[in-house]
DNA sequence: GGCCTAACGCAACTGGAGTTGACTTTGGAC
DNA sequence: GTCCAAAGTCAACTCCAGTTGCGTTAGGCC
């Protein structure tokens, strides 16, 4: 991104990233403005506009940061409990007063802006891949068929949470999380989530 | 809403609603402005601002309209095929060049604005209730347990579609729709989607 | 059919997001 | 150490979404 990775540019980038996260946590997405981020970071607003372009650009950049930090993938020895734990983690993440607004802001930004959407897409690809580990282990234990699509299992498990939060705007309880995980387990065991076979030309 | 439901007020409301839908279909949510809706409808922009408040208000109102028109609930005689058809309908609806942008705009608006979120919530509650009919029929046929939560089955079936479209921004194929429906069927048959029992105090 | 007032129309105004062009600082190559 | 171009700063400007105050129109009620 930078042709001059050292010194000032890096400092400016870090300051802006940090300010973006802080502003998101405090005021949420609707309260995020380029001007406030500029003031908070001590960087001139023109600079922010030139390098990030817009509020969505700021978020896309912050997302790259978020993608890098790994996830605590559970390993309980039970496929069902692993999946329950993953879904519960997602649910409680959005319920958290600090992390919640930030995560929600990412989703909101991506719905409106192509750049943010691409960043979020990459983020989820990485997350699905990481979380699919619990499926791989279940396959090794012989709990699931070898051709089970790990990422698809994860999608099935977490989708109802996001659906309630961002589409239907229904409340999400821990019981909902549990039920979503159990449904994904049932589907995986029934063998309907097998990986798409590369079609024989 | 109106203290004077007759005549001009009603005409203004209809004109604005129609203009909103038309603008959404043409330019999508990001291209929707109060000003353009005002011009298109022939209603003064001040009036639109006073009665609807904002772009999100326009969408919330248009949603009330959308909620009223019923849905073609399939009745194939097979629970699996009914559910597949419902999910396919959702998927193809968003793929449609006219209806797609309008539906997507509703979701986008609701993510940002409380009023639109409440309208969309009510919309989905109605939809879930209507679609749960296929579950009721399956129960009558003895395919599913009597305590199966119909709305929850529908959520499980359609959630992955919305998840891909609005959260992860992955493409959605007909095969994905099929798989989501099949997963919901498997979960329902496994009995993990039973209605929440009212807790014995 | 005349009156009252809710609802609409109108034009001028406001504020802040985003832009522009000239100037200054600074990292890094030689 | 010198030089240069990339990156950042600054102030002034544009533009348009949203507001305001007031005049006008037209339902609905007696």
Short mmCIF file of C-alpha atoms (C1' of nucleotides) in Angstrom, two decimals:
data_model
loop_
_atom_site.label_atom_id
_atom_site.label_comp_id
_atom_site.label_asym_id
_atom_site.label_seq_id
_atom_site.Cartn_x
_atom_site.Cartn_y
_atom_site.Cartn_z
CA UNK A 1 0.00 0.00 0.00
CA UNK A 2 2.73 2.41 0.93
CA UNK A 3 5.68 3.07 -1.25
CA UNK A 4 7.35 4.38 1.85
CA UNK A 5 6.52 1.81 4.49
CA UNK A 6 8.72 3.29 7.18
CA UNK A 7 8.24 6.09 9.64
CA UNK A 8 5.50 8.64 9.22
CA UNK A 9 3.24 6.78 6.80
CA UNK A 10 3.12 3.79 9.09
CA UNK A 11 2.47 5.98 12.11
CA UNK A 12 -0.33 7.78 10.33
CA UNK A 13 -1.89 4.53 9.26
CA UNK A 14 -1.80 3.06 12.75
CA UNK A 15 -3.18 6.22 14.31
CA UNK A 16 -6.08 6.32 11.86
CA UNK A 17 -6.85 2.62 12.24
CA UNK A 18 -6.91 2.91 15.99
CA UNK A 19 -9.06 6.03 15.88
CA UNK A 20 -11.49 4.28 13.53
CA UNK A 21 -11.92 1.35 15.89
CA UNK A 22 -12.36 3.65 18.87
CA UNK A 23 -14.94 5.78 17.10
CA UNK A 24 -16.84 2.69 15.99
CA UNK A 25 -16.92 1.33 19.51
CA UNK A 26 -18.21 4.62 20.86
CA UNK A 27 -20.64 5.84 18.25
CA UNK A 28 -21.27 2.86 15.99
CA UNK A 29 -21.33 2.98 12.24
CA UNK A 30 -23.88 5.73 11.82
CA UNK A 31 -21.79 7.99 14.06
CA UNK A 32 -18.55 7.38 12.21
CA UNK A 33 -17.30 10.38 10.24
CA UNK A 34 -14.03 10.99 8.48
CA UNK A 35 -13.72 14.30 10.27
CA UNK A 36 -13.92 12.80 13.75
CA UNK A 37 -11.45 10.08 12.90
CA UNK A 38 -9.08 12.75 11.59
CA UNK A 39 -9.37 14.80 14.77
CA UNK A 40 -9.02 11.82 17.06
CA UNK A 41 -5.99 10.46 15.25
CA UNK A 42 -4.31 13.85 14.96
CA UNK A 43 -4.06 13.38 11.21
CA UNK A 44 -5.37 16.03 8.88
CA UNK A 45 -8.72 15.29 7.33
CA UNK A 46 -7.38 15.85 3.82
CA UNK A 47 -4.87 13.08 4.40
CA UNK A 48 -7.55 10.68 5.52
CA UNK A 49 -9.66 11.47 2.49
CA UNK A 50 -6.71 11.04 0.16
CA UNK A 51 -5.60 7.69 1.54
CA UNK A 52 -8.87 6.11 2.59
CA UNK A 53 -11.39 7.93 0.45
CA UNK A 54 -14.41 7.57 2.70
CA UNK A 55 -15.89 6.09 5.83
CA UNK A 56 -16.22 2.74 4.05
CA UNK A 57 -12.55 2.85 3.13
CA UNK A 58 -11.64 3.29 6.77
CA UNK A 59 -13.70 0.27 7.65
CA UNK A 60 -12.26 -1.83 4.86
CA UNK A 61 -8.82 -1.08 6.22
CA UNK A 62 -9.76 -1.84 9.81
CA UNK A 63 -11.17 -5.14 8.59
CA UNK A 64 -7.83 -6.19 7.18
CA UNK A 65 -6.49 -5.80 10.67
CA UNK A 66 -9.31 -7.87 12.16
CA UNK A 67 -8.80 -10.66 9.64
CA UNK A 68 -5.25 -11.26 10.75
CA UNK A 69 -5.96 -12.08 14.34
CA UNK A 70 -6.85 -15.74 14.73
CA UNK A 71 -9.83 -17.25 16.41
CA UNK A 72 -10.01 -19.55 19.42
CA UNK A 73 -11.30 -22.67 17.69
CA UNK A 74 -12.71 -25.00 20.34
CA UNK A 75 -11.60 -28.61 20.67
CA UNK A 76 -13.92 -30.32 23.11
CA UNK A 77 -13.68 -33.76 21.57
CA UNK A 78 -17.34 -33.59 20.57
CA UNK A 79 -18.42 -32.24 17.19
CA UNK A 80 -21.69 -31.00 18.57
CA UNK A 81 -20.07 -29.15 21.45
CA UNK A 82 -17.39 -27.67 19.19
CA UNK A 83 -20.02 -26.27 16.87
CA UNK A 84 -22.17 -25.05 19.73
CA UNK A 85 -19.17 -23.21 21.09
CA UNK A 86 -18.40 -21.54 17.76
CA UNK A 87 -21.94 -20.31 17.33
CA UNK A 88 -22.11 -19.19 20.94
CA UNK A 89 -18.92 -17.20 20.35
CA UNK A 90 -20.48 -15.43 17.40
CA UNK A 91 -23.63 -14.66 19.31
CA UNK A 92 -21.87 -13.35 22.39
CA UNK A 93 -19.49 -11.35 20.22
CA UNK A 94 -22.36 -9.29 18.87
CA UNK A 95 -23.89 -8.99 22.32
CA UNK A 96 -20.66 -7.52 23.69
CA UNK A 97 -20.99 -3.77 24.31
CA UNK A 98 -17.55 -3.02 22.87
CA UNK A 99 -16.97 -5.61 20.17
CA UNK A 100 -20.61 -5.76 19.14
CA UNK A 101 -20.95 -2.30 17.58
CA UNK A 102 -17.62 -2.73 15.81
CA UNK A 103 -18.59 -6.05 14.26
CA UNK A 104 -22.00 -4.73 13.34
CA UNK A 105 -20.38 -1.71 11.72
CA UNK A 106 -18.37 -3.98 9.46
CA UNK A 107 -21.50 -5.71 8.26
CA UNK A 108 -23.34 -2.45 7.78
CA UNK A 109 -20.50 -0.89 5.83
CA UNK A 110 -20.18 -3.92 3.57
CA UNK A 111 -23.84 -3.83 2.67
CA UNK A 112 -23.36 -0.37 1.24
CA UNK A 113 -19.89 -0.30 -0.19
CA UNK A 114 -18.12 -2.60 -2.60
CA UNK A 115 -14.67 -2.23 -1.08
CA UNK A 116 -15.89 -3.01 2.39
CA UNK A 117 -17.88 -5.93 0.97
CA UNK A 118 -14.76 -7.41 -0.58
CA UNK A 119 -12.82 -7.02 2.63
CA UNK A 120 -15.58 -8.64 4.63
CA UNK A 121 -15.82 -11.43 2.09
CA UNK A 122 -12.14 -12.21 2.52
CA UNK A 123 -12.57 -12.01 6.25
CA UNK A 124 -15.31 -14.63 6.23
CA UNK A 125 -13.50 -16.91 3.83
CA UNK A 126 -10.63 -16.96 6.32
CA UNK A 127 -12.98 -17.53 9.24
CA UNK A 128 -14.84 -20.37 7.57
CA UNK A 129 -11.56 -22.01 6.72
CA UNK A 130 -10.32 -21.75 10.29
CA UNK A 131 -13.57 -22.94 11.83
CA UNK A 132 -13.81 -25.87 9.42
CA UNK A 133 -11.14 -27.47 11.57
CA UNK A 134 -13.82 -28.81 13.90
CA UNK A 135 -15.40 -30.60 10.94
CA UNK A 136 -12.09 -32.08 9.85
CA UNK A 137 -11.59 -33.46 13.33
CA UNK A 138 -15.09 -34.91 13.34
CA UNK A 139 -14.34 -36.62 10.04
CA UNK A 140 -11.13 -38.05 11.47
CA UNK A 141 -13.07 -39.40 14.44
CA UNK A 142 -15.45 -41.04 12.01
CA UNK A 143 -18.41 -38.91 13.11
CA UNK A 144 -18.97 -37.51 9.63
CA UNK A 145 -18.56 -38.59 6.04
CA UNK A 146 -15.19 -37.74 4.50
CA UNK A 147 -16.67 -35.53 1.80
CA UNK A 148 -18.41 -33.19 4.25
CA UNK A 149 -17.95 -29.54 3.25
CA UNK A 150 -16.51 -27.92 6.36
CA UNK A 151 -17.12 -24.32 5.36
CA UNK A 152 -20.71 -25.15 4.48
CA UNK A 153 -21.31 -26.67 7.90
CA UNK A 154 -20.02 -23.48 9.49
CA UNK A 155 -22.25 -21.37 7.27
CA UNK A 156 -25.32 -23.38 8.22
CA UNK A 157 -24.47 -23.08 11.89
CA UNK A 158 -23.87 -19.33 12.06
CA UNK A 159 -26.22 -18.12 9.31
CA UNK A 160 -29.34 -18.12 11.53
CA UNK A 161 -27.58 -15.82 14.00
CA UNK A 162 -26.70 -13.27 11.34
CA UNK A 163 -30.12 -13.72 9.80
CA UNK A 164 -31.82 -12.73 13.03
CA UNK A 165 -29.44 -9.90 13.78
CA UNK A 166 -29.19 -8.18 10.42
CA UNK A 167 -32.10 -9.35 8.30
CA UNK A 168 -35.19 -10.00 10.40
CA UNK A 169 -33.99 -7.94 13.38
CA UNK A 170 -35.21 -10.48 15.88
CA UNK A 171 -33.52 -10.92 19.24
CA UNK A 172 -30.96 -13.71 19.50
CA UNK A 173 -30.77 -15.82 22.61
CA UNK A 174 -28.23 -18.42 23.63
CA UNK A 175 -30.88 -21.00 23.01
CA UNK A 176 -31.16 -19.82 19.41
CA UNK A 177 -27.43 -20.25 19.04
CA UNK A 178 -27.63 -23.75 20.46
CA UNK A 179 -30.46 -24.68 18.17
CA UNK A 180 -28.66 -23.35 15.09
CA UNK A 181 -25.58 -25.40 15.96
CA UNK A 182 -27.66 -28.51 16.55
CA UNK A 183 -29.42 -28.05 13.23
CA UNK A 184 -26.10 -27.85 11.41
CA UNK A 185 -24.95 -30.98 13.20
CA UNK A 186 -28.09 -32.81 12.14
CA UNK A 187 -27.67 -31.69 8.54
CA UNK A 188 -24.00 -32.68 8.50
CA UNK A 189 -24.80 -36.11 9.93
CA UNK A 190 -27.56 -36.59 7.39
CA UNK A 191 -24.94 -36.06 4.70
CA UNK A 192 -26.63 -33.17 2.90
CA UNK A 193 -23.60 -30.91 3.33
CA UNK A 194 -21.13 -32.79 1.18
CA UNK A 195 -18.60 -30.85 -0.83
CA UNK A 196 -19.67 -30.05 -4.39
CA UNK A 197 -18.15 -32.71 -6.62
CA UNK A 198 -16.18 -31.14 -9.45
CA UNK A 199 -18.50 -31.86 -12.32
CA UNK A 200 -17.16 -34.47 -14.74
CA UNK A 201 -16.85 -32.39 -17.86
CA UNK B 1 -51.20 8.01 9.87
CA UNK B 2 -53.25 10.75 8.29
CA UNK B 3 -55.72 12.77 10.19
CA UNK B 4 -57.19 13.58 6.83
CA UNK B 5 -57.19 10.25 5.03
CA UNK B 6 -59.15 11.41 2.03
CA UNK B 7 -58.20 13.14 -1.16
CA UNK B 8 -54.91 14.91 -1.49
CA UNK B 9 -53.05 13.25 1.37
CA UNK B 10 -53.80 9.82 0.00
CA UNK B 11 -52.82 10.87 -3.50
CA UNK B 12 -49.53 12.28 -2.25
CA UNK B 13 -48.79 9.14 -0.33
CA UNK B 14 -49.46 6.88 -3.27
CA UNK B 15 -47.42 9.01 -5.63
CA UNK B 16 -44.45 9.03 -3.25
CA UNK B 17 -44.66 5.29 -2.61
CA UNK B 18 -44.72 4.55 -6.30
CA UNK B 19 -41.86 6.92 -7.00
CA UNK B 20 -39.83 5.31 -4.22
CA UNK B 21 -40.27 1.84 -5.69
CA UNK B 22 -39.43 3.06 -9.17
CA UNK B 23 -36.29 4.86 -8.01
CA UNK B 24 -35.17 1.82 -6.06
CA UNK B 25 -35.61 -0.43 -9.06
CA UNK B 26 -33.63 1.95 -11.26
CA UNK B 27 -30.84 3.18 -9.04
CA UNK B 28 -30.82 0.85 -6.05
CA UNK B 29 -30.57 1.95 -2.47
CA UNK B 30 -27.39 3.97 -2.77
CA UNK B 31 -28.95 5.99 -5.57
CA UNK B 32 -32.15 6.74 -3.69
CA UNK B 33 -32.51 10.37 -2.64
CA UNK B 34 -35.42 12.24 -1.16
CA UNK B 35 -34.98 14.89 -3.80
CA UNK B 36 -35.35 12.51 -6.73
CA UNK B 37 -38.38 10.86 -5.20
CA UNK B 38 -39.93 14.29 -4.71
CA UNK B 39 -39.29 15.28 -8.31
CA UNK B 40 -40.52 11.97 -9.71
CA UNK B 41 -43.68 11.98 -7.65
CA UNK B 42 -44.44 15.62 -8.33
CA UNK B 43 -44.60 16.25 -4.59
CA UNK B 44 -42.53 19.01 -3.06
CA UNK B 45 -39.38 17.88 -1.29
CA UNK B 46 -40.35 19.70 1.88
CA UNK B 47 -43.51 17.64 2.06
CA UNK B 48 -41.59 14.41 1.67
CA UNK B 49 -39.19 15.41 4.42
CA UNK B 50 -42.03 16.39 6.71
CA UNK B 51 -44.03 13.19 6.30
CA UNK B 52 -41.31 10.60 5.76
CA UNK B 53 -38.32 12.24 7.37
CA UNK B 54 -35.61 10.52 5.37
CA UNK B 55 -34.72 7.93 2.77
CA UNK B 56 -35.16 5.21 5.38
CA UNK B 57 -38.62 6.49 6.18
CA UNK B 58 -39.57 6.17 2.54
CA UNK B 59 -38.41 2.61 2.55
CA UNK B 60 -40.18 1.76 5.79
CA UNK B 61 -43.39 2.97 4.19
CA UNK B 62 -42.83 1.05 0.97
CA UNK B 63 -42.24 -2.05 3.08
CA UNK B 64 -45.67 -1.80 4.64
CA UNK B 65 -47.01 -2.03 1.14
CA UNK B 66 -44.88 -5.07 0.35
CA UNK B 67 -45.96 -6.87 3.50
CA UNK B 68 -49.56 -6.85 2.46
CA UNK B 69 -49.19 -8.80 -0.72
CA UNK B 70 -49.22 -12.53 -0.08
CA UNK B 71 -46.76 -15.14 -1.16
CA UNK B 72 -47.24 -18.15 -3.39
CA UNK B 73 -46.71 -20.91 -0.82
CA UNK B 74 -45.99 -24.15 -2.66
CA UNK B 75 -47.94 -27.34 -2.02
CA UNK B 76 -46.20 -30.19 -3.80
CA UNK B 77 -47.19 -32.90 -1.36
CA UNK B 78 -43.57 -33.33 -0.33
CA UNK B 79 -42.10 -31.41 2.57
CA UNK B 80 -38.66 -31.41 1.02
CA UNK B 81 -39.89 -30.11 -2.31
CA UNK B 82 -42.05 -27.44 -0.66
CA UNK B 83 -39.08 -26.14 1.28
CA UNK B 84 -36.81 -26.30 -1.72
CA UNK B 85 -39.32 -24.26 -3.68
CA UNK B 86 -39.55 -21.61 -0.96
CA UNK B 87 -35.80 -21.19 -0.78
CA UNK B 88 -35.49 -21.19 -4.54
CA UNK B 89 -38.10 -18.42 -4.64
CA UNK B 90 -36.06 -16.32 -2.24
CA UNK B 91 -32.87 -16.90 -4.17
CA UNK B 92 -34.37 -16.11 -7.57
CA UNK B 93 -36.12 -13.07 -6.12
CA UNK B 94 -32.80 -11.46 -5.30
CA UNK B 95 -31.37 -12.50 -8.64
CA UNK B 96 -34.20 -10.74 -10.47
CA UNK B 97 -33.02 -7.50 -12.10
CA UNK B 98 -36.13 -5.58 -11.05
CA UNK B 99 -37.22 -7.09 -7.75
CA UNK B 100 -33.66 -7.83 -6.60
CA UNK B 101 -32.46 -4.27 -6.04
CA UNK B 102 -35.73 -3.37 -4.33
CA UNK B 103 -35.53 -6.25 -1.90
CA UNK B 104 -31.86 -5.62 -1.26
CA UNK B 105 -32.65 -1.97 -0.57
CA UNK B 106 -35.07 -2.98 2.14
CA UNK B 107 -32.41 -5.01 3.87
CA UNK B 108 -29.81 -2.29 3.51
CA UNK B 109 -32.10 0.40 4.85
CA UNK B 110 -33.08 -1.72 7.84
CA UNK B 111 -29.46 -2.24 8.80
CA UNK B 112 -29.08 1.49 9.21
CA UNK B 113 -32.36 2.75 10.44
CA UNK B 114 -34.54 1.70 13.33
CA UNK B 115 -37.85 2.46 11.65
CA UNK B 116 -36.97 0.48 8.57
CA UNK B 117 -35.70 -2.32 10.82
CA UNK B 118 -39.03 -2.51 12.62
CA UNK B 119 -40.92 -2.57 9.34
CA UNK B 120 -38.69 -5.29 7.97
CA UNK B 121 -39.07 -7.24 11.19
CA UNK B 122 -42.83 -7.18 10.88
CA UNK B 123 -42.50 -8.15 7.25
CA UNK B 124 -40.47 -11.23 8.09
CA UNK B 125 -42.69 -12.25 10.95
CA UNK B 126 -45.57 -12.30 8.49
CA UNK B 127 -43.53 -14.20 5.91
CA UNK B 128 -42.36 -16.82 8.38
CA UNK B 129 -45.89 -17.32 9.53
CA UNK B 130 -47.17 -17.78 5.99
CA UNK B 131 -44.36 -20.09 4.95
CA UNK B 132 -44.74 -22.22 8.09
CA UNK B 133 -47.80 -23.64 6.39
CA UNK B 134 -45.60 -26.20 4.62
CA UNK B 135 -44.41 -27.40 8.02
CA UNK B 136 -47.93 -27.69 9.36
CA UNK B 137 -48.87 -29.81 6.38
CA UNK B 138 -45.80 -32.01 6.91
CA UNK B 139 -46.85 -32.50 10.52
CA UNK B 140 -50.34 -33.48 9.41
CA UNK B 141 -48.88 -36.02 7.03
CA UNK B 142 -46.88 -37.45 9.90
CA UNK B 143 -43.54 -36.46 8.36
CA UNK B 144 -42.54 -34.31 11.33
CA UNK B 145 -43.09 -34.21 15.08
CA UNK B 146 -46.09 -32.19 16.19
CA UNK B 147 -44.02 -29.73 18.22
CA UNK B 148 -41.87 -28.68 15.27
CA UNK B 149 -41.40 -24.89 15.19
CA UNK B 150 -42.53 -23.91 11.70
CA UNK B 151 -41.03 -20.44 11.68
CA UNK B 152 -37.73 -21.81 12.88
CA UNK B 153 -37.62 -24.33 10.04
CA UNK B 154 -38.16 -21.51 7.57
CA UNK B 155 -35.41 -19.44 9.20
CA UNK B 156 -32.95 -22.33 8.96
CA UNK B 157 -33.82 -22.85 5.34
CA UNK B 158 -33.51 -19.28 4.09
CA UNK B 159 -30.85 -17.95 6.47
CA UNK B 160 -27.90 -19.31 4.46
CA UNK B 161 -29.13 -17.44 1.38
CA UNK B 162 -29.28 -14.12 3.18
CA UNK B 163 -26.03 -14.92 4.92
CA UNK B 164 -24.24 -15.32 1.61
CA UNK B 165 -25.91 -12.31 0.02
CA UNK B 166 -25.62 -9.73 2.77
CA UNK B 167 -22.99 -10.93 5.21
CA UNK B 168 -20.23 -12.84 3.48
CA UNK B 169 -20.99 -11.46 0.00
CA UNK B 170 -20.52 -14.82 -1.64
CA UNK B 171 -22.38 -15.75 -4.81
CA UNK B 172 -25.54 -17.81 -4.39
CA UNK B 173 -26.34 -20.61 -6.79
CA UNK B 174 -29.46 -22.70 -7.13
CA UNK B 175 -27.48 -25.57 -5.71
CA UNK B 176 -26.81 -23.53 -2.58
CA UNK B 177 -30.53 -22.93 -2.24
CA UNK B 178 -31.22 -26.62 -2.61
CA UNK B 179 -28.63 -27.54 -0.04
CA UNK B 180 -29.95 -25.02 2.47
CA UNK B 181 -33.44 -26.41 2.11
CA UNK B 182 -32.21 -29.98 2.47
CA UNK B 183 -30.27 -29.06 5.59
CA UNK B 184 -33.39 -27.54 7.16
CA UNK B 185 -35.32 -30.69 6.28
CA UNK B 186 -32.68 -32.86 7.92
CA UNK B 187 -32.69 -30.69 11.05
CA UNK B 188 -36.48 -30.73 11.24
CA UNK B 189 -36.59 -34.51 10.85
CA UNK B 190 -33.93 -34.91 13.52
CA UNK B 191 -36.26 -33.05 15.86
CA UNK B 192 -33.87 -30.25 16.85
CA UNK B 193 -36.28 -27.55 15.69
CA UNK B 194 -39.03 -28.10 18.19
CA UNK B 195 -40.95 -25.13 19.50
CA UNK B 196 -39.58 -23.63 22.71
CA UNK B 197 -41.56 -25.12 25.57
CA UNK B 198 -42.95 -22.43 27.83
CA UNK B 199 -40.74 -22.79 30.87
CA UNK B 200 -42.53 -24.22 33.92
CA UNK B 201 -42.10 -21.33 36.30
"C1'" DG C 1 -71.81 27.15 1.51
"C1'" DG C 2 -68.68 29.23 4.73
"C1'" DC C 3 -65.10 28.48 8.08
"C1'" DC C 4 -61.15 26.23 10.19
"C1'" DT C 5 -57.02 24.03 10.13
"C1'" DA C 6 -54.20 20.10 8.57
"C1'" DA C 7 -51.44 19.38 4.85
"C1'" DC C 8 -48.86 21.08 0.95
"C1'" DG C 9 -45.95 24.42 -1.76
"C1'" DC C 10 -42.29 27.62 -2.07
"C1'" DA C 11 -37.87 29.98 -1.78
"C1'" DA C 12 -34.23 31.15 0.90
"C1'" DC C 13 -31.10 29.53 4.17
"C1'" DT C 14 -27.73 26.45 6.89
"C1'" DG C 15 -24.24 23.22 7.88
"C1'" DG C 16 -21.17 19.92 7.11
"C1'" DA C 17 -19.22 16.35 4.09
"C1'" DG C 18 -16.04 16.14 0.60
"C1'" DT C 19 -12.64 18.71 -2.88
"C1'" DT C 20 -8.87 21.52 -4.59
"C1'" DG C 21 -4.34 23.52 -5.24
"C1'" DA C 22 -0.37 25.40 -3.19
"C1'" DC C 23 2.94 24.71 0.32
"C1'" DT C 24 5.76 21.93 3.80
"C1'" DT C 25 7.81 17.97 5.83
"C1'" DT C 26 10.32 13.71 5.75
"C1'" DG C 27 12.02 9.01 4.46
"C1'" DG C 28 15.32 7.00 1.84
"C1'" DA C 29 18.57 6.54 -2.19
"C1'" DC C 30 22.96 7.96 -3.83
"C1'" DG D 1 25.47 15.29 3.53
"C1'" DT D 2 22.47 16.33 -0.47
"C1'" DC D 3 18.66 15.90 -3.12
"C1'" DC D 4 13.99 14.57 -4.54
"C1'" DA D 5 9.65 12.83 -4.66
"C1'" DA D 6 6.14 10.75 -1.80
"C1'" DA D 7 3.25 11.83 1.80
"C1'" DG D 8 1.15 15.14 4.88
"C1'" DT D 9 -0.64 19.90 6.08
"C1'" DC D 10 -3.41 23.90 5.49
"C1'" DA D 11 -7.11 27.06 4.33
"C1'" DA D 12 -10.41 28.13 1.24
"C1'" DC D 13 -13.92 26.53 -1.56
"C1'" DT D 14 -17.96 23.80 -3.62
"C1'" DC D 15 -22.04 21.34 -3.35
"C1'" DC D 16 -26.09 19.32 -1.80
"C1'" DA D 17 -28.87 17.05 1.84
"C1'" DG D 18 -31.79 18.70 5.13
"C1'" DT D 19 -34.21 22.93 7.60
"C1'" DT D 20 -37.09 26.99 8.39
"C1'" DG D 21 -40.79 30.43 8.15
"C1'" DC D 22 -44.42 31.79 5.80
"C1'" DG D 23 -47.92 31.84 2.32
"C1'" DT D 24 -51.43 28.81 -0.18
"C1'" DT D 25 -54.65 24.99 -0.94
"C1'" DA D 26 -58.21 21.96 0.08
"C1'" DG D 27 -60.52 18.24 3.18
"C1'" DG D 28 -64.03 17.93 6.54
"C1'" DC D 29 -67.42 19.77 9.76
"C1'" DC D 30 -71.22 22.60 11.27
#
